[in-house]
Every structure is written in C-alpha cells, then in structure tokens.
Coordinates of C-alpha atoms in Angstrom, one line a residue:
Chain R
X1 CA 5.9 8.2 6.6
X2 CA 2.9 8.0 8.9
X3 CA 3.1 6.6 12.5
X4 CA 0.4 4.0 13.8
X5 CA 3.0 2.5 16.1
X6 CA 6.6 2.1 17.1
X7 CA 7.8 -0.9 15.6
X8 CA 10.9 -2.8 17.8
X9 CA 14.1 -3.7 16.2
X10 CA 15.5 -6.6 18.2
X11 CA 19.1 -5.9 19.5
X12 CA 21.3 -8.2 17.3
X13 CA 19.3 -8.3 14.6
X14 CA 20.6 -5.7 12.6
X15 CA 24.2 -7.1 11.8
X16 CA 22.1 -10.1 9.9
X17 CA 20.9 -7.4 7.5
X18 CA 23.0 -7.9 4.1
X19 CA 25.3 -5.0 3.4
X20 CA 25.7 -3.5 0.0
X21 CA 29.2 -2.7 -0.5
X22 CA 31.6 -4.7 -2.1
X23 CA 28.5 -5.7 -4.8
X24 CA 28.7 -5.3 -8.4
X25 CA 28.0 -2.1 -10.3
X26 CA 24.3 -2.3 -11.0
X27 CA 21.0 -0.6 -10.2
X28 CA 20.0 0.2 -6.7
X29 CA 16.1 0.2 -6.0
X30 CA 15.7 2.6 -3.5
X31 CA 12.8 3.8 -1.7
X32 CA 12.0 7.8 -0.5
X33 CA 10.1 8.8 2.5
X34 CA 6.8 10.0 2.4
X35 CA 3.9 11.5 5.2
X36 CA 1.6 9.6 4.0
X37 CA 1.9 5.7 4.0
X38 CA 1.5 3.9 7.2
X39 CA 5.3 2.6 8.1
X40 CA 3.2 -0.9 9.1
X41 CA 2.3 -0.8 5.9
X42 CA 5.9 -0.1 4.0
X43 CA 7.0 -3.1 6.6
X44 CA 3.8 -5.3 5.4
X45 CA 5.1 -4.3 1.7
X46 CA 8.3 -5.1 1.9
X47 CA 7.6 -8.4 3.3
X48 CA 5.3 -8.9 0.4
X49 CA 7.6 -7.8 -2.6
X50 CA 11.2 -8.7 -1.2
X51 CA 10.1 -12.0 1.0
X52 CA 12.3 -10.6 3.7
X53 CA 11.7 -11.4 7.9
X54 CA 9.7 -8.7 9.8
X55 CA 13.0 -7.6 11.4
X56 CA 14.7 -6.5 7.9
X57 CA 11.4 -5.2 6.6
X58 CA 11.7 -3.2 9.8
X59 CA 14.9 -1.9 9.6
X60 CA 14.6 -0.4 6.2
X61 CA 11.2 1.0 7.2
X62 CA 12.4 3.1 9.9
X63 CA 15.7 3.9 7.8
X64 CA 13.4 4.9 5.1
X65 CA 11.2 7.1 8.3
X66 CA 14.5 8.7 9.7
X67 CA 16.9 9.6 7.2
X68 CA 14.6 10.0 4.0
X69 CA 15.2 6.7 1.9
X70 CA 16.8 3.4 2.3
X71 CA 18.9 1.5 -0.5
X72 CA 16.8 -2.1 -0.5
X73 CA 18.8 -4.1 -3.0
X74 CA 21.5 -3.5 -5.3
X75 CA 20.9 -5.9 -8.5
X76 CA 20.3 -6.1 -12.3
X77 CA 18.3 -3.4 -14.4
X78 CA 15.7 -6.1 -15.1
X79 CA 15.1 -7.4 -11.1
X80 CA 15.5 -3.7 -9.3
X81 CA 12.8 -2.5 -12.6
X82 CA 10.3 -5.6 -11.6
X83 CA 11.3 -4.2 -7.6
X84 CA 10.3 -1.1 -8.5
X85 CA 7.1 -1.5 -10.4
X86 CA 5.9 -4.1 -7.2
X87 CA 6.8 -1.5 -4.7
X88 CA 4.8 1.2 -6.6
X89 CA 2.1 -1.2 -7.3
X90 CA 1.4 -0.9 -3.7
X91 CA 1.9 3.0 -3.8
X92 CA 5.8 3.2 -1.9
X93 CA 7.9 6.2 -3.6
X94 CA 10.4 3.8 -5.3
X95 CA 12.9 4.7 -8.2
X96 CA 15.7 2.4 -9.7
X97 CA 19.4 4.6 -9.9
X98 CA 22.4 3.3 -12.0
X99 CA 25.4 2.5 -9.6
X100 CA 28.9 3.5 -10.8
Chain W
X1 CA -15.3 -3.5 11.9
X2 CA -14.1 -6.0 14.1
X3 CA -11.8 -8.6 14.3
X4 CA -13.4 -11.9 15.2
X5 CA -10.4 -14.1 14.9
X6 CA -7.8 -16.7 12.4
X7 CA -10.1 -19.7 10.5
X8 CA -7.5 -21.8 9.3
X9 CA -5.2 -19.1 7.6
X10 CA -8.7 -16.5 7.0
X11 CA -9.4 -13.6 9.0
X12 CA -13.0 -13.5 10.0
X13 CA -14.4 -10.1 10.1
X14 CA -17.5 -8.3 10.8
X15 CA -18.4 -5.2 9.1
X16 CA -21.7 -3.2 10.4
X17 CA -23.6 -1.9 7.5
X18 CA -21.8 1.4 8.1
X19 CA -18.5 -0.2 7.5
X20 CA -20.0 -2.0 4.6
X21 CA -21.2 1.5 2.8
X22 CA -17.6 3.1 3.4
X23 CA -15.7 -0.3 2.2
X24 CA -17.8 -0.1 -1.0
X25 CA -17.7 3.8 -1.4
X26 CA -13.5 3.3 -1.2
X27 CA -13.6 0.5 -3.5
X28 CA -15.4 2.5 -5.7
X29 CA -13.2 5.4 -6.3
X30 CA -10.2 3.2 -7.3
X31 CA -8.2 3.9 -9.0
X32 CA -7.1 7.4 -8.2
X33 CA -3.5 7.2 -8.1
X34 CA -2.5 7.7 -11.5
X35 CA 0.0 5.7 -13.5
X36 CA 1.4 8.6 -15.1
X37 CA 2.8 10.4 -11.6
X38 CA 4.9 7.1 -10.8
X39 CA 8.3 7.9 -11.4
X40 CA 10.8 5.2 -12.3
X41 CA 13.7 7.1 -11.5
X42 CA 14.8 10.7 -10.3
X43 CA 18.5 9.9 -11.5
X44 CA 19.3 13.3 -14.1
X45 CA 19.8 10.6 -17.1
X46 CA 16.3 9.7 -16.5
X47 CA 15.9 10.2 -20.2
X48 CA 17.9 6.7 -20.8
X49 CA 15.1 5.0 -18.9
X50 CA 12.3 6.3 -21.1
X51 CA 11.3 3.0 -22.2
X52 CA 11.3 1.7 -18.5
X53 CA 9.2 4.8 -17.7
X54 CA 6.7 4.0 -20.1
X55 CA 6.7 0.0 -19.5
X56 CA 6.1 1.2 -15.8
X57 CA 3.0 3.1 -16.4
X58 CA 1.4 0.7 -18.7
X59 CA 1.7 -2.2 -15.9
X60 CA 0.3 -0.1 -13.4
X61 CA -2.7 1.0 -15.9
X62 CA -3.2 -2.9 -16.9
X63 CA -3.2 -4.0 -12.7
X64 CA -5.6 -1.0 -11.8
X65 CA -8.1 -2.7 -14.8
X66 CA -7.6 -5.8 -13.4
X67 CA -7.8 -4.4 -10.1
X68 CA -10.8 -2.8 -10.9
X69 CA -12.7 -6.1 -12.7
X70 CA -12.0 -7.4 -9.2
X71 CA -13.4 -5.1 -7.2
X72 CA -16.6 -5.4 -9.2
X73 CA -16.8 -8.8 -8.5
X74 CA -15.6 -8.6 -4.8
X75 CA -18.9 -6.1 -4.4
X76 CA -20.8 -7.8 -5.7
X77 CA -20.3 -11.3 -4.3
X78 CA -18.6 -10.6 -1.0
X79 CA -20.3 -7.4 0.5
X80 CA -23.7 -7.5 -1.0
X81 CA -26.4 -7.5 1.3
X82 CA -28.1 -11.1 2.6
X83 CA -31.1 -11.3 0.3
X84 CA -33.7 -11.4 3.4
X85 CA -32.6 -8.4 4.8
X86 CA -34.6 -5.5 5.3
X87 CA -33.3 -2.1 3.6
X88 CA -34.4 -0.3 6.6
X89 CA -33.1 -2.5 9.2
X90 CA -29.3 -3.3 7.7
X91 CA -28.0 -5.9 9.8
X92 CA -23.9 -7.0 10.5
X93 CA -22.3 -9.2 8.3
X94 CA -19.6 -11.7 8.9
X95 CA -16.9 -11.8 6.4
X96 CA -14.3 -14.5 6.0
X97 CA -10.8 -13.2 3.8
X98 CA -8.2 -15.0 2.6
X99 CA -4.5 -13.7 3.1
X100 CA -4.5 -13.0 -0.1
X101 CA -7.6 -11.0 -0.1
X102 CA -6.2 -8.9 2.8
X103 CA -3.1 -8.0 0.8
X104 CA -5.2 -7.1 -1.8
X105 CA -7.6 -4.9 0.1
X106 CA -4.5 -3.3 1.6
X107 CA -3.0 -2.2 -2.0
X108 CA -6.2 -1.0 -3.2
X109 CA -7.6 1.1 0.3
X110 CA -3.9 2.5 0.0
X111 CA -4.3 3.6 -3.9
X112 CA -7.4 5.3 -2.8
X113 CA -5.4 7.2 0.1
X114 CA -2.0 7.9 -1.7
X115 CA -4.0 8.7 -4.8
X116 CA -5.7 11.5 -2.9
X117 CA -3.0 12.7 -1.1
X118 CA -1.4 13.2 -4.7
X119 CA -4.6 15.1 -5.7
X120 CA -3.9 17.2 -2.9
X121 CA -0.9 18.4 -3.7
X122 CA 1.1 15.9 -1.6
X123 CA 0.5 18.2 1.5
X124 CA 3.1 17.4 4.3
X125 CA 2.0 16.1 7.4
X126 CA 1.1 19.3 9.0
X127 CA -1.0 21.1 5.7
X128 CA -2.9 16.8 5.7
X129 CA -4.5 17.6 8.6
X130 CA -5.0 21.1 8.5
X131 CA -8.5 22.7 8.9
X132 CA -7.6 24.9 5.9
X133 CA -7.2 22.1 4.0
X134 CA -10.5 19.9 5.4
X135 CA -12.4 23.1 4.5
X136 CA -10.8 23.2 1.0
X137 CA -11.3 20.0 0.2
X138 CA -13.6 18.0 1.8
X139 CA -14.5 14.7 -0.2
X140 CA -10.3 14.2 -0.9
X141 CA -9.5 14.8 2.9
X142 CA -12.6 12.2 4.2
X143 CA -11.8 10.0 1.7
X144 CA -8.2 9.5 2.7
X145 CA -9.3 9.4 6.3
X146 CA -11.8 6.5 5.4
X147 CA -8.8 4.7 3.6
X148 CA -6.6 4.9 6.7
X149 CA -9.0 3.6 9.1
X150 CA -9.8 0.8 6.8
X151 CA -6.2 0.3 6.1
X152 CA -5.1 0.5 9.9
X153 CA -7.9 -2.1 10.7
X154 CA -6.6 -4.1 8.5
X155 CA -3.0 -4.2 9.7
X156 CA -4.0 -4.8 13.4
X157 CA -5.9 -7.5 12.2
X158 CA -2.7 -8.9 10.7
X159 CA -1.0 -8.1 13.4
X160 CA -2.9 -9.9 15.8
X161 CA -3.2 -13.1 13.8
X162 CA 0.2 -13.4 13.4
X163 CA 0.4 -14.0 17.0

C-alpha cells in the first residue's frame, strides 16, 4: 500500500473492533495488500463500503499495510460477494474465501 | 488546485487551467482497469465461484459505462471553460463538489492509477518509480503520477473539511 501519511490509532480503540471468532461458518471478504493504493484511500473506502468509524477503517488499513491482508467481515455468500464487488469497484484487491 | 474551503457540506475548489487539462485528460482515459483482471476469489475451488466471477465482471463493466456516461456529462457541464474566456488567456475556475461527487472523482482518478499500474505489470514499489521503467513507459508512468496527485488532493481536501 502507498504511504501519504501515518494515520494514528487511538490507544483503546482497538478492543472496540468486533472479533471474528466464535462466528458462523461462512465467507470471509478479505482484502490483500498492494503498492499502489493510497492507505487514506483504503481508509476513505472502507468507510464508504462498510459504514465503519475512522478508527476501524484505520485499523484494518494498517493491518492490511503490515501483515499483507486483513479479514473485514465474516458473513453470507450473498453480503461478503456485494462486499467484494464494492470494494473492487473502488479498485482494493478483495476476494471472498469459504470458511470451514 | 486548491482548497478554498466547506459550503454547507461542498468542497469549493479551484482548478488553474492546468489542473483543468490534466483533470479532463484522466477522466478521459477511464476506464483502464479491466473487469476481467478482478478476481473474486484466490481460494483453489475458485471453480465453484464461476458464476460469481462472472456476475463480478459484468457489474464492474455495467458501473464503468455508467461511470463513463458520467464523466461525459461532468466535462462537459462542470469543467468546461466560462464562455467569455479567451483561449489564449485561460483563466482559474472555481468549482463547488458535492460529497458525493468527491467520492466519485476518487473511484474514478483511482481506476485510472490502479488500471495503469495493472498495465504495468503491477511493478512493486521500487520497479513504479524506477527510471527504467519511466523510460519504458512514459504515458502509463505520468499518467498514474497525475492520478495520485489528483487523488491525494482530493483526500487532504477531505481531510481538512472534516475538521
């Protein structure tokens, strides 16, 4: 992902951010790392197409930036497929995998 | 391009004529990320998804026409020249965006960059700005270097209305 800036997480604000385990088998939209979109941008998107707070957007932008990918929601094949075709819409390297 | 300030929930903008040429040329080269290179899933069964695949690439192909009808009229009605002004003597022009409009601009300026990144090759971050490259391939490399300062204008306009 390309750096503009170095976005702040605040302290704290992490624990808020809604943990996947203990969910339902289902599909998990996830979305891989790239050197070329702007990780405002990914934040901006996310916003857009998940209607999260500037803090989660943040968190799975920079988890995306350091490790490679980030796991956004875990949910039905029709919801993460609409996820995923919003998130490519606006040009994010998204896929949709099958959860066992 | 400057930022002027909020007008209600706008963003009020100046472009110089300069500005105005390279928002137009990017406009114009959408769409350049094609449908066909999105990938719905990298899972091995991928196969089981073929119908998703292929419902995936015929929305994007239907929002880049749409996208594209738009930009034609967004040319044409928001960055055409005042009809007073002298060809050789292109003056500033103020330009007032909705949210909406912003969001919009953002998707397409970013098509334009990703897209050519894709043409590329999807070079990492060293090969993108390489000289090699810039020699190689000049119109793809200025193009996505156009798209990222519109882009990044963009979000620090954001940005700084938000405070």
């Amino acid at each position: 992902m390309a750096a503009t800036a170095t976005p702040q997480v605040v302290p704290g604000e992490q624990e808020k951010v809604q943990t996947l385990d203990g969910l339902e088998p289902g599909y998990l939209v996830i979305c891989w790392d790239d050197p070329v979109n702007f990780m405002e941008y990914v934040t901006h998107v996310f916003q857009k197409v998940f209607g999260w707070p500037r803090v989660k957007a943040e968190h799975h932008m920079l988890e995306v930036h350091s490790t490679g990918k980030s796991m956004l929601v875990r949910t039905s094949l029709e919801k993460a497929e609409h996820y995923v075709h919003q998130l490519h819409r606006f040009g994010l390297q998204a896929t949709l995998e099958r959860t066992e | 391009m400057k930022y002027i300030g909020r007008q209600g929930d706008n963003l009020v903008l100046v472009l110089r004529p300069r500005d105005r040429e390279q928002w137009i040329f990017l406009l114009q080269r959408y769409p350049v990320y094609p449908a066909s290179d999105h990938r719905l899933s990298l899972s091995p069964d991928a196969q089981t998804l073929a119908e998703q695949q292929q419902f995936l690439e015929e929305t994007l192909t239907e929002q880049q026409r749409a996208n594209q009808t738009l930009i034609e009229k967004f040319v044409r009605e928001r960055l055409a020249p005042p009809p007073d002004e002298d060809e050789n003597s292109p003056r500033a022009m103020r330009l007032t965006l909705t949210r909406a409009e912003v969001d919009w601009l953002l998707e397409v300026f970013n098509d334009v960059r990703v897209g050519f990144w894709v043409r590329l090759g999807r070079p990492d971050s060293e090969q993108m700005h390489s000289a090699q490259l810039m020699a190689a391939r000049p119109l793809e490399c200025a193009s996505m270097e156009l798209a990222a300062w519109a882009e990044s204008f963009l979000l620090g306009a954001l940005e700084i209305a938000s405070r």
